[in-house]
Amino acid sequence: MGFLYVLVLVAVFLQKEALSTSDTPMCSSCGGGYCTSDNGCSCYSDVTATCVPESECAIVGTNICCPTGYYWSSADNCCTATLICNPSCQNDQICKNVNGVATCGCNTALYSGMNTSSIAPLVKCESSVMTVSLSKCLLEALGYDSTTFQLNNNSDSCVNTYTQTISNVTMQSIQALPQTGWCGNEVANDSLKVYYSNVLHIGIQNKSIITVNPTNISFSCSYNLTMQTSLAAAFKPSFNTVNISVSGEGSILTTMAAYWDQQYTTPVQDNQDVPVGSNIYLGIFSDAQDVSKFVLRTESCYATPDNNVNNVNRVAIVLGGCPANQGITAQVQENGVSLESRIQFNSFAFQGQPLVYITCQVRMCDKNTTCTGCGASRSNGDDGTAMLQIPLNFLDDFSSSASNTVVSSRALLVSSFLVYLSVKLF
Ligand SMILES: *[C@@H]1O[C@H](CO)[C@@H](O)[C@H](O)[C@H]1NC(C)=O
Ligand SMILES: *[C@@H]1O[C@H](CO)[C@@H](O)[C@H](O)[C@H]1NC(C)=O
Ligand SMILES: *[C@@H]1O[C@H](CO)[C@@H](O)[C@H](O)[C@H]1NC(C)=O
Ligand SMILES: *[C@@H]1O[C@H](CO)[C@@H](O)[C@H](O)[C@H]1NC(C)=O
Ligand SMILES: *[C@@H]1O[C@H](CO)[C@@H](O)[C@H](O)[C@H]1NC(C)=O
Ligand SMILES: *[C@@H]1O[C@H](CO)[C@@H](O)[C@H](O)[C@H]1NC(C)=O
Ligand SMILES: *[C@@H]1O[C@H](CO)[C@@H](O)[C@H](O)[C@H]1NC(C)=O
Ligand SMILES: *[C@@H]1O[C@H](CO)[C@@H](O)[C@H](O)[C@H]1NC(C)=O
């Protein structure tokens, strides 16, 4: 051991000698120098004169400090001819010389004897994104090309792929959104969960010896059926989303939709007719990151025959957070206690009008104040409040044909929902 140590020291000494006699001077011989991660090392006296560092490189710590063919050794505090990758490679990589540059590459030797059954995809299901990750080096060792990841729909916008390190293993990952209709997703549900699946297609390396066939790996994520996840799973739900700004808290995305069921998991779709007298469940929910501070309180909900909430024919469903009892049967099932409001009412129609617009005024309510009970809203200006509106096809059996103005304003409203939808998804 001691003998080896001496040998290493001698080698370092020799390299230093060789370097200092080459074209580039040692920084110490030009009166001192400094190093940056952009430009390497230069003399204090002349910034255009590069110099070979000793301890000057310690803060930068990368090979940019050293002349071509030399590599920074933090252990020796100098540039050496021994190939060193900075930063050092992951456990499944080795440092390789690629055109004189020290580059971390897969250590394919680690994977000899493995076959395609060793590919174990890691699937991470988060509320807003599904991520599938596979060992990049294993794929390369088997003959796959990890840059060819694709989903069922192979258009560019569907390929969100990147390299990351998970538990010291270099992984190639691709992301998919848990949304109906997104990039070839398949969606299914049972009474408790909604399932999204897609297929990862992996191509092979372009080389003369072909050792594997392109492969397809199915993956899926399941989500509890809630107001929120059922809306994402529905094909064309009728909903409205707004950002509620709360001073000091940023903005809180809040959504309103109508549901057919007491569980609030079967959204009323855009094209669906709701027979008069049906039970309709109005769900409103907020995506607050800091759930500890606020609850959602629905102050009022009105029904109108057009999108003007002040229409003279308007009927109140909820007032002061409680049923308005103005001829419409309603129950406030949850309000002011969580980030969801649940309101049930019986559908009805305005005579001669094909649509009923439901408009609710909601407020992010500070938990330290009174958020439940019936009563007028505390007057705190517009801070933390918002208006949400959805149109619904409440049909009585004798309803006459639609008037043009109402139809066109509905079309406008629907298209503004779609704009929100695409902002939210991407
Ligand atoms: C893959 O390797 C395992 C053992 O490492 C072996 O049991 C299995 O049969 C192999 N599969 C194929 C398709 O060759
Ligand atoms: C694939 O996705 C793109 C962009 O999202 C979309 O325009 C296209 O229609 C999709 N193709 C298929 C076959 O679904
Ligand atoms: C990653 O590798 C480093 C250095 O080899 C080691 O210290 C660390 O414990 C490893 N982390 C994991 C999660 O394996
Ligand atoms: C689940 O899917 C079935 C069709 O497969 C559908 O009829 C049902 O409404 C869905 N349930 C919910 C709660 O979305
Ligand atoms: C595969 O490699 C050959 C030769 O290197 C090249 O001519 C060909 O264009 C490559 N094909 C693809 C699909 O990249
Ligand atoms: C993978 O999927 C593609 C596209 O759906 C299909 O053409 C191909 O035959 C599949 N390959 C395998 C091995 O299943
Ligand atoms: C999903 O539902 C189950 C059973 O109701 C519950 O235990 C679990 O915490 C829920 N998961 C999430 C992420 O909400
Ligand atoms: C609410 O009360 C808690 C403790 O009672 C306090 O720490 C917090 O600052 C209060 N929040 C506001 C917004 O007043």
Coordinates of C-alpha atoms and ligand atoms in Angstrom, one line a residue:
M1 CA 0.0 0.0 0.0
G2 CA 2.6 2.5 1.0
F3 CA 4.5 1.6 -2.2
L4 CA 1.5 2.4 -4.3
Y5 CA 1.0 5.7 -2.6
V6 CA 4.5 6.7 -3.4
L7 CA 4.1 5.7 -7.0
V8 CA 0.9 7.8 -7.3
L9 CA 2.6 10.8 -5.8
V10 CA 5.5 10.5 -8.2
A11 CA 3.1 10.3 -11.1
V12 CA 1.3 13.4 -10.0
F13 CA 4.6 15.2 -9.6
L14 CA 5.7 14.1 -13.1
Q15 CA 2.4 15.4 -14.6
K16 CA 2.8 18.7 -12.9
E17 CA 6.3 18.9 -14.3
A18 CA 5.0 18.1 -17.8
L19 CA 2.2 20.6 -17.6
S20 CA 4.3 23.5 -16.3
T21 CA 6.8 23.0 -19.2
S22 CA 4.0 23.0 -21.8
D23 CA 2.6 26.1 -23.5
T24 CA 0.3 26.9 -20.7
P25 CA 2.0 28.3 -17.6
M26 CA 1.1 27.4 -14.1
C27 CA -1.2 30.0 -12.5
S28 CA 1.4 30.4 -9.7
S29 CA 4.1 31.3 -12.3
C30 CA 2.0 34.3 -13.6
G31 CA 1.5 35.8 -10.2
G32 CA -1.7 33.9 -9.4
G33 CA -4.9 33.2 -11.2
Y34 CA -8.6 32.4 -10.8
C35 CA -11.0 29.9 -12.3
T36 CA -14.7 30.2 -13.4
S37 CA -17.1 27.5 -14.6
D38 CA -17.6 29.3 -17.8
N39 CA -14.1 30.2 -18.9
G40 CA -11.7 28.0 -17.0
C41 CA -8.6 29.5 -15.4
S42 CA -6.6 32.7 -16.3
C43 CA -3.9 34.8 -14.8
Y44 CA -4.8 37.8 -12.6
S45 CA -2.4 39.9 -14.6
D46 CA -3.9 39.1 -18.0
V47 CA -7.4 37.6 -18.2
T48 CA -6.8 36.4 -21.8
A49 CA -3.8 34.3 -20.6
T50 CA -5.0 30.9 -19.5
C51 CA -3.1 29.1 -16.8
V52 CA -2.9 25.7 -15.2
P53 CA -4.4 25.8 -11.7
E54 CA -3.6 24.1 -8.5
S55 CA -5.9 25.0 -5.6
E56 CA -7.4 27.8 -7.8
C57 CA -9.8 25.3 -9.3
A58 CA -11.1 23.9 -6.1
I59 CA -14.3 26.0 -6.1
V60 CA -15.1 25.3 -9.7
G61 CA -14.1 21.7 -9.5
T62 CA -14.7 20.7 -13.1
N63 CA -12.5 19.8 -16.1
I64 CA -12.9 23.3 -17.6
C65 CA -10.0 24.3 -15.4
C66 CA -7.5 22.0 -17.2
P67 CA -5.9 22.0 -20.6
T68 CA -7.3 19.5 -23.2
G69 CA -6.3 16.0 -22.3
Y70 CA -6.0 16.8 -18.6
Y71 CA -8.7 16.4 -15.9
W72 CA -9.3 18.0 -12.6
S73 CA -8.4 15.9 -9.6
S74 CA -10.0 17.3 -6.4
A75 CA -8.0 14.7 -4.4
D76 CA -4.7 16.0 -5.7
N77 CA -5.8 19.6 -6.1
C78 CA -4.4 19.7 -9.6
C79 CA -4.9 18.8 -13.2
T80 CA -3.8 15.2 -14.0
A81 CA -3.6 13.1 -17.2
T82 CA -5.8 10.4 -15.4
L83 CA -9.3 10.4 -16.9
I84 CA -11.7 11.8 -14.3
C85 CA -15.3 12.8 -14.8
N86 CA -16.4 15.9 -12.9
P87 CA -19.0 15.7 -11.4
S88 CA -18.4 12.0 -10.8
C89 CA -20.5 9.4 -12.5
Q90 CA -23.5 7.5 -11.1
N91 CA -22.9 4.0 -9.9
D92 CA -24.2 2.5 -13.2
Q93 CA -21.9 4.6 -15.3
I94 CA -18.2 4.7 -16.1
C95 CA -16.1 7.7 -17.1
K96 CA -15.2 7.5 -20.8
N97 CA -13.0 9.5 -23.1
V98 CA -15.2 10.9 -25.8
N99 CA -13.1 13.0 -28.2
G100 CA -10.8 14.2 -25.3
V101 CA -13.8 15.0 -23.1
A102 CA -14.4 13.0 -19.9
T103 CA -18.0 11.8 -20.2
C104 CA -20.2 9.6 -18.0
G105 CA -21.5 6.7 -20.1
C106 CA -23.4 3.6 -19.3
N107 CA -21.3 0.8 -17.7
T108 CA -22.9 -1.9 -20.0
A109 CA -20.7 -4.6 -18.4
L110 CA -23.0 -4.4 -15.3
Y111 CA -25.9 -5.7 -17.4
S112 CA -24.3 -8.7 -19.1
G113 CA -26.5 -11.8 -18.9
M114 CA -29.6 -9.8 -18.5
N115 CA -32.5 -10.0 -20.9
T116 CA -35.7 -8.1 -21.7
S117 CA -37.4 -9.6 -18.7
S118 CA -35.1 -7.6 -16.5
I119 CA -36.7 -4.4 -17.6
A120 CA -38.8 -3.3 -14.7
P121 CA -40.6 0.0 -15.4
L122 CA -41.1 2.3 -12.4
V123 CA -44.5 3.9 -12.6
K124 CA -45.2 7.0 -10.5
C125 CA -48.8 8.1 -10.3
E126 CA -49.2 11.7 -9.1
S127 CA -52.5 13.6 -9.2
S128 CA -51.5 15.7 -12.2
V129 CA -49.0 13.5 -14.0
M130 CA -48.0 9.8 -14.6
T131 CA -44.3 9.1 -15.0
V132 CA -42.7 5.9 -16.3
S133 CA -39.0 5.4 -15.8
L134 CA -36.7 2.7 -17.0
S135 CA -32.9 2.1 -16.5
K136 CA -31.3 3.9 -19.4
C137 CA -28.1 1.8 -19.1
L138 CA -30.0 -1.5 -19.0
L139 CA -31.9 -0.5 -22.2
E140 CA -28.7 0.5 -23.9
A141 CA -27.0 -2.7 -22.9
L142 CA -29.9 -4.8 -24.3
G143 CA -29.8 -2.9 -27.6
Y144 CA -32.7 -0.4 -27.2
D145 CA -32.4 3.2 -28.0
S146 CA -33.6 5.1 -24.9
T147 CA -34.0 8.3 -27.0
T148 CA -36.9 6.7 -29.0
F149 CA -39.6 6.7 -26.2
Q150 CA -43.1 7.2 -27.6
L151 CA -46.7 6.8 -26.4
N152 CA -49.7 5.5 -28.3
N153 CA -50.0 8.8 -30.0
N154 CA -46.5 9.5 -31.3
S155 CA -47.0 13.2 -32.1
D156 CA -44.2 15.5 -30.8
S157 CA -46.5 17.1 -28.1
C158 CA -46.9 13.6 -26.6
V159 CA -43.2 13.0 -26.1
N160 CA -42.2 14.5 -22.8
T161 CA -39.1 12.5 -22.0
Y162 CA -36.0 13.3 -20.0
T163 CA -33.2 11.7 -18.0
Q164 CA -33.1 11.7 -14.2
T165 CA -31.3 9.8 -11.4
I166 CA -33.4 7.7 -9.1
S167 CA -31.5 5.8 -6.3
N168 CA -28.2 6.3 -8.1
V169 CA -29.6 4.7 -11.3
T170 CA -29.8 6.7 -14.5
M171 CA -33.4 6.5 -15.6
Q172 CA -35.0 7.6 -18.9
S173 CA -38.5 8.9 -18.0
I174 CA -41.6 9.8 -20.0
Q175 CA -44.6 11.7 -18.7
A176 CA -48.3 11.3 -19.5
L177 CA -51.2 13.2 -18.2
P178 CA -54.1 11.4 -16.5
Q179 CA -56.8 12.9 -18.8
T180 CA -59.3 11.4 -21.1
G181 CA -58.3 11.7 -24.7
W182 CA -54.7 12.7 -24.0
C183 CA -52.2 11.2 -26.4
G184 CA -53.9 7.8 -26.9
N185 CA -54.8 7.3 -23.2
E186 CA -57.3 4.5 -22.4
V187 CA -59.6 5.3 -19.6
A188 CA -61.8 3.0 -17.5
N189 CA -63.6 3.2 -14.2
D190 CA -65.3 1.1 -11.6
S191 CA -67.4 2.5 -8.9
L192 CA -64.4 3.5 -6.8
K193 CA -61.6 4.4 -9.1
V194 CA -60.7 5.7 -12.5
Y195 CA -57.9 4.0 -14.5
Y196 CA -55.7 5.6 -17.1
S197 CA -53.4 3.5 -19.3
N198 CA -51.1 4.1 -22.2
V199 CA -48.3 2.2 -23.9
L200 CA -44.6 3.1 -24.0
H201 CA -43.0 2.1 -27.3
I202 CA -39.2 1.7 -27.3
G203 CA -37.2 1.5 -30.5
I204 CA -33.8 -0.2 -31.0
Q205 CA -30.3 1.0 -31.7
N206 CA -29.4 1.5 -35.3
K207 CA -26.5 -0.9 -35.6
S208 CA -25.6 -3.8 -37.8
I209 CA -26.2 -6.5 -35.1
I210 CA -29.8 -6.5 -33.9
T211 CA -30.2 -8.2 -30.5
V212 CA -33.8 -7.2 -29.6
N213 CA -37.1 -6.2 -31.2
P214 CA -38.8 -2.9 -30.6
T215 CA -40.9 -3.4 -27.5
N216 CA -44.2 -2.0 -26.1
I217 CA -44.7 -1.6 -22.3
S218 CA -48.2 -0.9 -21.0
F219 CA -48.6 1.1 -17.9
S220 CA -51.5 2.5 -15.9
C221 CA -52.4 4.6 -12.9
S222 CA -55.6 4.5 -10.8
Y223 CA -57.1 7.4 -9.0
N224 CA -59.9 7.5 -6.5
L225 CA -63.1 8.7 -8.1
T226 CA -63.8 12.2 -6.7
M227 CA -65.4 15.3 -8.0
Q228 CA -62.1 16.3 -9.4
T229 CA -60.8 13.0 -11.0
S230 CA -64.2 12.2 -12.5
L231 CA -64.2 15.5 -14.2
A232 CA -60.8 14.8 -15.8
A233 CA -62.1 11.4 -16.8
A234 CA -65.3 12.6 -18.5
F235 CA -65.2 13.0 -22.2
K236 CA -66.8 16.5 -22.5
P237 CA -67.9 17.6 -19.1
S238 CA -69.6 20.9 -18.5
F239 CA -67.5 22.9 -16.1
N240 CA -66.0 26.2 -15.3
T241 CA -62.6 27.0 -13.7
V242 CA -61.4 30.3 -12.3
N243 CA -58.3 31.4 -10.4
I244 CA -59.3 33.0 -7.1
S245 CA -56.6 35.4 -6.0
V246 CA -56.1 35.7 -2.2
S247 CA -53.8 38.4 -1.0
G248 CA -50.6 36.8 0.3
E249 CA -51.5 33.3 -0.9
G250 CA -51.3 33.6 -4.7
S251 CA -54.2 32.1 -6.7
I252 CA -56.3 29.1 -6.0
L253 CA -57.8 27.2 -9.0
T254 CA -61.4 26.6 -8.3
T255 CA -63.8 24.6 -10.5
M256 CA -67.6 24.1 -10.7
A257 CA -69.4 21.2 -12.4
A258 CA -72.7 19.4 -12.2
Y259 CA -73.1 15.7 -11.4
W260 CA -75.8 13.2 -11.8
D261 CA -75.1 11.3 -8.6
Q262 CA -75.0 11.7 -4.9
Q263 CA -71.3 10.6 -5.0
Y264 CA -70.5 13.6 -7.2
T265 CA -68.5 11.3 -9.6
T266 CA -70.6 11.2 -12.8
P267 CA -70.3 14.7 -14.4
V268 CA -73.1 16.0 -16.6
Q269 CA -71.6 16.3 -20.0
D270 CA -71.9 19.2 -22.4
N271 CA -74.4 17.5 -24.7
Q272 CA -76.5 15.8 -22.1
D273 CA -80.1 16.8 -21.5
V274 CA -81.2 16.9 -17.9
P275 CA -85.0 16.2 -17.6
V276 CA -86.8 18.7 -15.4
G277 CA -87.3 17.3 -11.9
S278 CA -84.0 15.4 -11.8
N279 CA -81.7 15.6 -8.8
I280 CA -78.7 17.6 -9.8
Y281 CA -75.5 17.8 -7.7
L282 CA -73.5 20.9 -8.0
G283 CA -69.9 20.4 -7.0
I284 CA -67.3 23.1 -6.5
F285 CA -63.8 22.4 -5.5
S286 CA -60.5 24.2 -5.0
D287 CA -56.9 23.1 -5.5
A288 CA -55.2 24.9 -2.6
Q289 CA -51.7 23.9 -1.9
D290 CA -51.9 25.2 1.6
V291 CA -55.1 23.5 2.7
S292 CA -54.6 24.3 6.3
K293 CA -55.6 28.0 6.0
F294 CA -58.7 28.2 3.9
V295 CA -62.0 26.5 3.2
L296 CA -64.3 27.0 0.3
R297 CA -67.6 28.7 1.0
T298 CA -70.3 29.1 -1.6
E299 CA -72.2 32.2 -0.8
S300 CA -74.9 32.2 -3.5
C301 CA -76.1 30.4 -6.6
Y302 CA -78.6 31.7 -9.1
A303 CA -80.3 30.2 -12.1
T304 CA -80.9 32.4 -15.1
P305 CA -82.2 31.8 -18.7
D306 CA -79.0 33.4 -20.1
N307 CA -75.5 34.1 -18.9
N308 CA -76.4 37.4 -17.3
V309 CA -76.6 36.7 -13.6
N310 CA -78.6 39.8 -13.0
N311 CA -81.4 38.7 -15.4
V312 CA -84.7 39.9 -14.0
N313 CA -86.0 36.3 -14.1
R314 CA -83.3 34.9 -12.0
V315 CA -84.1 32.4 -9.3
A316 CA -81.9 31.9 -6.2
I317 CA -80.9 28.4 -5.3
V318 CA -78.5 29.3 -2.5
L319 CA -78.3 32.5 -0.5
G320 CA -76.0 33.3 2.4
G321 CA -74.5 29.8 2.1
C322 CA -77.9 28.1 2.7
P323 CA -80.9 27.0 0.6
A324 CA -82.7 30.0 -0.7
N325 CA -86.2 28.4 -0.6
Q326 CA -87.4 30.4 -3.6
G327 CA -89.4 27.7 -5.2
I328 CA -86.5 25.4 -5.9
T329 CA -85.9 22.5 -3.7
A330 CA -82.2 22.5 -2.7
Q331 CA -79.9 21.1 0.0
V332 CA -76.5 22.4 0.9
Q333 CA -74.8 19.2 1.7
E334 CA -71.3 20.6 2.4
N335 CA -70.2 24.2 2.6
G336 CA -67.5 26.1 4.4
V337 CA -65.9 23.1 6.0
S338 CA -63.4 21.9 3.4
L339 CA -62.2 22.7 -0.1
E340 CA -65.4 21.4 -1.6
S341 CA -69.0 22.6 -1.7
R342 CA -71.8 20.1 -2.4
I343 CA -75.2 21.5 -3.3
Q344 CA -78.1 19.3 -4.5
F345 CA -81.2 20.7 -6.2
N346 CA -84.1 19.7 -8.4
S347 CA -83.6 20.7 -12.0
F348 CA -86.2 23.0 -13.6
A349 CA -86.6 25.0 -16.8
F350 CA -87.5 28.6 -17.7
Q351 CA -90.4 28.4 -20.0
G352 CA -89.4 28.6 -23.7
Q353 CA -85.6 28.5 -22.9
P354 CA -83.4 25.6 -23.7
L355 CA -80.8 26.3 -21.2
V356 CA -80.4 27.2 -17.5
Y357 CA -77.3 29.0 -16.4
I358 CA -76.1 28.3 -12.9
T359 CA -73.9 31.0 -11.5
C360 CA -72.3 30.7 -8.0
Q361 CA -70.4 33.3 -6.0
V362 CA -67.7 31.5 -3.9
R363 CA -65.2 32.7 -1.4
M364 CA -61.9 31.3 0.0
C365 CA -62.7 31.6 3.7
D366 CA -60.0 31.9 6.4
K367 CA -60.6 29.0 8.7
N368 CA -60.0 31.3 11.7
T369 CA -63.2 33.1 10.9
T370 CA -66.8 31.8 10.6
C371 CA -67.2 30.0 7.4
T372 CA -70.3 27.9 8.0
G373 CA -73.9 28.9 8.8
C374 CA -76.5 31.0 7.0
G375 CA -75.9 34.7 6.7
A376 CA -74.6 37.4 4.5
S377 CA -71.0 37.3 3.3
R378 CA -68.6 39.3 5.4
S379 CA -67.7 42.3 3.4
N380 CA -64.0 41.9 2.5
G381 CA -64.0 43.4 -1.0
D382 CA -63.3 41.1 -3.9
D383 CA -60.3 39.5 -2.3
G384 CA -60.7 35.7 -2.4
T385 CA -64.0 35.7 -4.2
A386 CA -65.0 34.6 -7.6
M387 CA -68.0 33.9 -9.8
L388 CA -68.4 30.5 -11.6
Q389 CA -71.0 29.7 -14.3
I390 CA -72.1 26.7 -16.2
P391 CA -75.0 26.2 -18.7
L392 CA -77.1 23.1 -18.4
N393 CA -79.7 21.7 -20.8
F394 CA -82.7 21.4 -18.4
L395 CA -85.4 20.1 -20.6
D396 CA -89.1 20.2 -19.9
D397 CA -91.1 17.9 -22.2
F398 CA -92.7 20.8 -24.1
S399 CA -89.7 23.0 -24.6
S400 CA -89.7 25.1 -27.7
S401 CA -86.9 25.6 -30.1
A402 CA -83.8 27.5 -29.0
S403 CA -83.5 31.2 -29.6
N404 CA -80.4 32.1 -31.5
T405 CA -79.0 34.6 -29.0
V406 CA -79.0 32.0 -26.2
V407 CA -77.3 29.4 -28.4
S408 CA -74.5 31.7 -29.5
S409 CA -73.8 32.9 -26.0
R410 CA -73.7 29.2 -24.9
A411 CA -71.2 28.4 -27.7
L412 CA -69.0 31.3 -26.5
L413 CA -69.1 30.1 -22.9
V414 CA -68.2 26.5 -24.0
S415 CA -65.3 27.6 -26.0
S416 CA -63.9 29.7 -23.1
F417 CA -64.1 26.5 -20.9
L418 CA -62.0 24.8 -23.5
V419 CA -59.4 27.4 -23.3
Y420 CA -59.2 26.9 -19.6
L421 CA -59.0 23.2 -20.2
S422 CA -55.9 23.4 -22.4
V423 CA -54.2 25.9 -20.0
K424 CA -54.8 23.5 -17.1
L425 CA -53.6 20.4 -18.9
F426 CA -50.3 21.7 -20.4
Ligands
LIG1 C1 -34.1 -14.0 -18.8 O1 -33.2 -14.4 -17.8 C2 -33.7 -15.1 -16.7 C3 -32.6 -15.4 -15.7 O2 -31.8 -14.3 -15.6 C4 -34.3 -16.4 -17.3 O3 -34.9 -17.2 -16.2 C5 -35.3 -16.2 -18.3 O4 -35.7 -17.4 -18.9 C6 -34.7 -15.3 -19.4 N1 -35.7 -14.9 -20.3 C7 -35.6 -14.9 -21.6 C8 -36.7 -14.5 -22.5 O5 -34.6 -15.3 -22.2
LIG2 C1 -52.3 12.9 -31.4 O1 -52.1 14.0 -30.6 C2 -52.1 15.2 -31.3 C3 -51.7 16.3 -30.4 O2 -52.3 16.1 -29.1 C4 -53.5 15.4 -31.9 O3 -53.6 16.6 -32.7 C5 -53.8 14.2 -32.8 O4 -55.1 14.3 -33.3 C6 -53.6 12.9 -32.0 N1 -53.8 11.8 -33.0 C7 -54.6 10.8 -32.7 C8 -54.6 9.7 -33.8 O5 -55.3 10.7 -31.7
LIG3 C1 -25.6 6.7 -4.1 O1 -24.2 6.6 -4.2 C2 -23.5 7.3 -3.2 C3 -22.0 7.1 -3.6 O2 -21.7 5.9 -4.2 C4 -23.8 6.6 -1.9 O3 -23.1 7.3 -0.9 C5 -25.3 6.8 -1.6 O4 -25.7 6.1 -0.5 C6 -26.1 6.1 -2.8 N1 -27.5 6.4 -2.6 C7 -28.4 5.4 -2.8 C8 -29.8 5.9 -2.6 O5 -28.1 4.3 -3.2
LIG4 C1 -68.0 3.9 -15.0 O1 -68.1 3.5 -16.3 C2 -69.3 3.0 -16.8 C3 -69.2 2.5 -18.2 O2 -68.2 1.6 -18.2 C4 -70.3 4.2 -16.7 O3 -71.6 3.7 -17.1 C5 -70.4 4.7 -15.3 O4 -71.2 5.8 -15.3 C6 -69.0 5.0 -14.8 N1 -69.1 5.4 -13.4 C7 -68.7 6.5 -12.9 C8 -68.9 6.7 -11.5 O5 -68.1 7.3 -13.6
LIG5 C1 -28.7 3.8 -39.5 O1 -27.3 3.9 -39.7 C2 -27.0 4.0 -41.1 C3 -25.5 3.9 -41.1 O2 -24.9 4.4 -40.0 C4 -27.5 5.3 -41.7 O3 -27.2 5.3 -43.0 C5 -29.0 5.3 -41.5 O4 -29.6 6.5 -42.0 C6 -29.4 5.1 -40.1 N1 -30.8 4.9 -40.0 C7 -31.6 5.6 -39.1 C8 -33.0 5.3 -39.1 O5 -31.1 6.4 -38.3
LIG6 C1 -46.0 -2.3 -30.6 O1 -47.0 -1.4 -30.9 C2 -47.0 -1.0 -32.3 C3 -47.9 0.1 -32.5 O2 -49.2 -0.2 -31.9 C4 -47.3 -2.3 -33.1 O3 -47.3 -1.9 -34.5 C5 -46.3 -3.3 -32.8 O4 -46.6 -4.5 -33.5 C6 -46.2 -3.6 -31.4 N1 -45.1 -4.5 -31.1 C7 -45.1 -5.5 -30.3 C8 -43.9 -6.3 -30.1 O5 -46.2 -5.8 -29.7
LIG7 C1 -58.5 6.4 -1.9 O1 -59.6 5.9 -1.2 C2 -59.3 5.0 -0.2 C3 -60.5 4.4 0.4 O2 -61.5 5.3 0.4 C4 -58.5 5.8 0.9 O3 -58.1 5.0 2.0 C5 -57.3 6.5 0.3 O4 -56.7 7.3 1.2 C6 -57.7 7.3 -1.0 N1 -56.5 7.7 -1.6 C7 -56.3 9.0 -1.9 C8 -55.0 9.3 -2.6 O5 -57.1 9.9 -1.7
LIG8 C1 -55.2 31.4 12.5 O1 -54.9 30.9 13.8 C2 -53.7 30.4 14.0 C3 -53.6 29.8 15.4 O2 -54.7 30.1 16.1 C4 -52.6 31.4 13.7 O3 -51.3 30.8 13.8 C5 -52.8 31.9 12.3 O4 -51.8 32.9 12.0 C6 -54.2 32.5 12.1 N1 -54.3 32.8 10.7 C7 -54.7 34.0 10.3 C8 -54.8 34.2 8.8 O5 -55.1 34.9 11.1

